[in-house]
Coordinates of C-alpha atoms in Angstrom, one line a residue:
M1131 CA 0.0 0.0 0.0
Q1132 CA 1.4 3.4 -1.0
T1133 CA 0.3 6.9 0.1
Q1134 CA -0.9 7.8 -3.4
E1135 CA -3.3 4.8 -3.2
I1136 CA -5.3 6.5 -0.4
T1137 CA -7.9 8.5 -2.2
D1138 CA -9.3 11.6 -0.6
I1139 CA -12.7 9.8 -0.3
D1140 CA -11.0 6.9 1.5
Y1141 CA -9.2 9.2 3.8
Q1142 CA -12.3 11.0 4.7
R1143 CA -14.1 7.7 5.3
F1144 CA -11.3 6.5 7.6
K1145 CA -11.3 9.8 9.5
R1146 CA -15.0 9.5 10.2
F1147 CA -14.6 5.9 11.3
L1148 CA -11.8 6.6 13.7
E1149 CA -13.5 9.6 15.3
D1150 CA -16.8 7.8 15.7
A1151 CA -15.0 4.7 17.1
C1152 CA -12.6 6.2 19.6
G1153 CA -12.7 10.0 19.3
I1154 CA -9.3 10.4 17.6
L1155 CA -9.4 13.3 15.2
L1156 CA -7.0 13.0 12.3
G1157 CA -6.0 16.3 10.8
D1158 CA -5.3 17.0 7.1
G1159 CA -2.2 15.4 5.5
K1160 CA -2.0 12.4 7.9
Q1161 CA -2.2 9.8 5.2
Y1162 CA 1.4 8.8 6.0
L1163 CA 0.3 7.9 9.6
I1164 CA -2.4 5.5 8.2
V1165 CA 0.2 3.9 6.0
S1166 CA 2.7 3.4 8.8
R1167 CA 0.1 2.1 11.2
L1168 CA -2.0 -0.2 9.0
T1169 CA 0.5 -1.7 6.4
R1170 CA 1.1 -4.7 8.7
L1171 CA -2.6 -5.2 9.4
L1172 CA -3.4 -5.1 5.7
R1173 CA -0.8 -7.7 5.1
D1174 CA -2.0 -9.9 8.0
E1175 CA -5.6 -9.7 6.8
K1176 CA -4.5 -10.3 3.2
M1177 CA -6.1 -7.1 2.0
T1178 CA -4.7 -5.0 -0.8
S1179 CA -6.0 -1.5 -0.1
L1180 CA -7.2 0.8 2.6
S1181 CA -10.5 1.1 0.7
E1182 CA -11.0 -2.7 1.2
L1183 CA -10.2 -2.4 4.9
I1184 CA -12.6 0.4 5.5
S1185 CA -15.4 -1.3 3.7
A1186 CA -14.8 -4.4 5.8
V1187 CA -14.9 -2.3 9.0
E1188 CA -18.1 -0.6 7.9
R1189 CA -19.7 -4.0 7.3
G1190 CA -18.5 -5.2 10.7
Q1191 CA -17.0 -8.3 9.1
P1192 CA -14.7 -9.8 10.2
H1193 CA -15.7 -8.9 13.8
H1194 CA -12.1 -8.6 15.1
L1195 CA -11.1 -6.0 12.5
R1196 CA -12.6 -2.9 14.1
D1197 CA -10.6 -3.5 17.3
A1198 CA -7.5 -4.4 15.4
V1199 CA -7.7 -1.1 13.5
I1200 CA -8.2 0.9 16.7
D1201 CA -5.3 -1.0 18.3
A1202 CA -3.1 0.0 15.3
M1203 CA -4.1 3.6 15.3
T1204 CA -4.0 4.5 19.0
T1205 CA -0.8 6.1 20.1
N1206 CA 1.1 4.0 22.6
E1207 CA 3.9 6.4 23.4
T1208 CA 4.7 6.2 27.1
S1209 CA 7.5 6.0 29.7
W1210 CA 8.1 5.7 33.4
F1211 CA 7.7 9.0 35.4
R1212 CA 6.8 10.8 32.2
D1213 CA 7.7 14.5 32.5
V1214 CA 8.6 13.8 36.2
Q1215 CA 7.0 16.9 37.7
P1216 CA 3.4 15.7 37.9
F1217 CA 4.6 12.7 39.9
E1218 CA 6.6 14.9 42.3
T1219 CA 3.4 16.9 42.8
L1220 CA 1.6 13.7 43.5
G1221 CA 4.0 12.4 46.1
Q1222 CA 4.9 15.6 47.8
V1223 CA 1.7 17.6 47.6
I1224 CA -1.4 15.6 46.7
F1225 CA -0.8 12.4 48.8
P1226 CA -0.2 14.3 52.0
E1227 CA -3.1 16.6 51.5
L1228 CA -5.6 13.9 50.6
E1229 CA -4.5 11.6 53.4
K1230 CA -5.1 14.4 55.9
V1231 CA -8.5 15.2 54.4
R1232 CA -9.7 11.6 53.6
G1233 CA -7.9 9.7 56.3
T1234 CA -8.1 6.5 54.3
S1235 CA -6.9 4.9 51.1
L1236 CA -7.5 6.5 47.8
R1237 CA -9.0 5.5 44.4
I1238 CA -6.9 6.7 41.4
W1239 CA -7.7 6.4 37.7
S1240 CA -5.1 6.2 35.0
A1241 CA -7.0 6.8 31.8
A1242 CA -5.5 5.7 28.5
C1243 CA -2.8 3.7 30.4
S1244 CA -1.2 2.2 27.3
S1245 CA 1.3 -0.6 28.3
G1246 CA 1.0 0.2 32.0
Q1247 CA 3.9 2.5 32.8
E1248 CA 1.8 5.3 34.2
P1249 CA -0.3 3.4 36.7
Y1250 CA 2.7 1.4 37.9
T1251 CA 4.6 4.7 38.3
I1252 CA 1.7 6.0 40.4
S1253 CA 1.9 2.8 42.5
M1254 CA 5.7 3.3 42.9
M1255 CA 5.0 6.8 44.2
L1256 CA 2.6 5.3 46.7
S1257 CA 5.2 2.9 47.9
E1258 CA 7.8 5.6 48.2
Y1259 CA 5.4 7.9 50.1
C1260 CA 4.4 5.1 52.5
R1261 CA 8.0 4.3 53.3
K1262 CA 8.6 7.9 54.3
V1263 CA 5.3 8.2 56.2
S1264 CA 5.3 5.0 58.3
S1265 CA 1.8 5.7 59.7
S1266 CA 0.3 6.2 56.2
R1267 CA -2.9 4.4 55.3
L1268 CA -2.4 4.9 51.6
A1269 CA -0.6 1.6 50.9
T1270 CA -4.0 -0.1 50.2
S1271 CA -5.0 2.6 47.7
Q1272 CA -6.6 1.3 44.4
I1273 CA -5.4 2.3 40.9
I1274 CA -7.8 1.6 38.1
A1275 CA -6.0 1.7 34.7
T1276 CA -8.0 1.7 31.5
D1277 CA -7.3 1.7 27.8
I1278 CA -9.2 1.2 24.6
S1279 CA -6.6 -1.1 23.2
S1280 CA -7.1 -4.8 24.2
S1281 CA -3.6 -5.7 23.2
M1282 CA -2.1 -3.0 25.4
L1283 CA -4.2 -4.2 28.4
V1284 CA -2.9 -7.7 27.9
Q1285 CA 0.7 -6.5 27.8
A1286 CA 0.2 -4.2 30.8
K1287 CA -1.3 -6.9 33.0
K1288 CA 1.8 -9.0 32.6
A1289 CA 3.8 -6.3 34.4
E1290 CA 6.9 -7.5 32.5
Y1291 CA 9.1 -5.2 30.4
E1292 CA 12.2 -5.6 28.2
D1293 CA 15.5 -3.7 28.9
V1294 CA 14.7 -0.9 26.5
A1295 CA 11.3 -0.2 28.0
V1296 CA 12.6 -0.3 31.6
G1297 CA 15.4 2.2 30.5
R1298 CA 12.9 4.9 29.5
G1299 CA 12.5 7.3 32.4
L1300 CA 13.4 4.8 35.2
S1301 CA 16.4 5.4 37.4
D1302 CA 18.7 2.5 38.3
Q1303 CA 17.7 2.9 41.9
R1304 CA 14.0 2.5 41.2
R1305 CA 14.6 -0.3 38.8
Q1306 CA 16.5 -2.2 41.5
Q1307 CA 13.9 -1.3 44.1
F1308 CA 10.7 -2.1 42.2
F1309 CA 11.7 -4.8 39.7
T1310 CA 13.1 -8.3 39.7
K1311 CA 15.1 -9.7 36.7
Q1312 CA 13.6 -12.8 35.1
G1313 CA 15.6 -14.0 32.2
E1314 CA 15.6 -11.2 29.6
R1315 CA 12.7 -9.3 31.2
W1316 CA 12.1 -7.2 34.2
R1317 CA 9.1 -8.0 36.4
I1318 CA 7.4 -5.4 38.7
I1319 CA 7.3 -6.5 42.3
D1320 CA 4.0 -7.6 43.8
E1321 CA 3.8 -4.6 46.2
V1322 CA 3.5 -2.3 43.2
K1323 CA 1.5 -4.6 40.9
Q1324 CA -1.2 -5.6 43.3
R1325 CA -2.6 -2.1 43.7
V1326 CA -3.3 -1.8 39.9
S1327 CA -6.2 -3.4 38.1
F1328 CA -6.8 -3.0 34.3
R1329 CA -10.1 -2.6 32.5
P1330 CA -11.1 -1.7 28.9
Q1331 CA -12.6 1.7 28.6
N1332 CA -13.5 3.9 25.6
L1333 CA -13.4 7.5 26.8
L1334 CA -16.4 8.3 24.5
Q1335 CA -18.5 5.9 26.6
S1336 CA -19.9 6.2 30.2
F1337 CA -17.5 6.1 33.1
G1338 CA -20.3 5.1 35.5
T1339 CA -19.1 1.5 36.1
L1340 CA -15.6 2.7 37.2
G1341 CA -17.0 4.4 40.3
K1342 CA -15.7 7.6 42.0
F1343 CA -12.1 8.7 42.3
D1344 CA -9.9 11.0 44.3
I1345 CA -7.3 11.5 41.5
I1346 CA -7.6 11.1 37.8
F1347 CA -4.6 11.0 35.4
C1348 CA -5.6 11.8 31.8
R1349 CA -2.4 13.0 30.4
N1350 CA -1.5 13.6 26.7
V1351 CA -4.8 12.1 25.6
L1352 CA -7.2 15.0 25.0
I1353 CA -4.9 16.4 22.3
Y1354 CA -6.3 13.8 19.9
F1355 CA -10.0 14.8 20.4
S1356 CA -12.2 17.5 18.9
A1357 CA -13.3 20.4 21.1
D1358 CA -16.8 19.0 21.7
R1359 CA -15.4 15.6 22.7
K1360 CA -12.9 17.3 25.1
K1361 CA -15.7 19.2 26.7
D1362 CA -17.8 16.1 27.1
I1363 CA -14.9 14.0 28.5
L1364 CA -13.7 16.6 31.0
Q1365 CA -17.3 17.2 32.3
R1366 CA -17.8 13.5 32.8
M1367 CA -14.4 13.2 34.5
A1368 CA -15.4 16.0 36.9
Q1369 CA -18.5 14.0 37.8
S1370 CA -16.3 11.0 38.4
L1371 CA -14.2 12.8 40.9
N1372 CA -15.0 13.2 44.6
K1373 CA -15.1 16.8 45.9
G1374 CA -11.6 18.2 46.2
G1375 CA -10.3 15.5 43.9
Y1376 CA -7.5 16.2 41.5
L1377 CA -7.1 15.9 37.7
F1378 CA -3.7 15.7 36.0
L1379 CA -3.5 16.6 32.3
G1380 CA -0.6 16.8 29.9
A1381 CA 1.7 19.8 29.9
S1382 CA 0.1 21.1 26.6
E1383 CA -3.5 20.4 27.7
T1384 CA -5.9 22.7 29.5
I1385 CA -9.5 22.8 30.8
S1386 CA -9.9 26.4 29.7
G1387 CA -13.0 26.8 27.6
Y1388 CA -14.2 23.2 28.3
T1389 CA -15.4 23.1 31.9
D1390 CA -15.6 25.3 35.0
A1391 CA -15.7 22.5 37.4
F1392 CA -12.0 22.9 38.5
D1393 CA -9.7 25.4 40.0
L1394 CA -6.1 25.6 38.7
V1395 CA -3.6 24.8 41.5
R1396 CA 0.0 25.7 41.1
T1397 CA 2.5 23.7 43.1
P1398 CA 6.3 24.0 43.4
H1399 CA 6.5 21.2 40.8
S1400 CA 3.7 21.5 38.3
T1401 CA 0.1 22.7 37.8
V1402 CA -2.9 20.4 38.5
Y1403 CA -6.7 20.9 38.5
R1404 CA -8.7 20.6 41.7
K1405 CA -12.5 19.9 41.6
K1406 CA -14.4 22.7 43.2
D1407 CA -16.3 21.9 46.4

């Protein structure tokens, strides 16, 4: 499949499918992205063109194809302690405050968790906090991690990573502290793993079954959605947060113009959004 084989009509059809299916809004001139992400899938499905693939997805046959296309197109870029500062805010500001206010364990949601680095990083931060604060009750906190990609969830649940993945954003000290080497892979220790549970979740669909949270991480996700979908997702996330709960977004993302349910909180490390009482 070559770029010139993607007609304008096929590109528009695919854009509509992708936004309807998972909210991702492809801009103009992104044909190359479709080529790079779907070439292998076309080969595996023994299809010769994007047009053939789109027609199959629209028919709903074969059944697995829709999820396979979403899997291929959703961005799975991630690393441990990504951008660092939000996690410093979490450990040094948010955990102490919420423990003082709540007095019990927390519920935390990692939305669009990809291969698991973010929720496991949050769990590591909990372990580090509880070791500093011996009387802390946060050790039994729950982390719900969700993603639309079934293949990413399968990978994340294994809690095993290759050398290259472990090397991205993880210090040698934390690697030795929170992982054990098993053959060619690194496995996350049970203390960190047991706090995290994984579930499928399309952000366009209801969050009701997930329950209420004290903290939500939805970082570097909203940039892929249209303004209307951002507004809808942020408003529903506000409803999913307990009063005084916190929302972490990516560095280039904002709630401005989408919801007035939060106050912007500036910490010594980063900014975060606090749900209004």
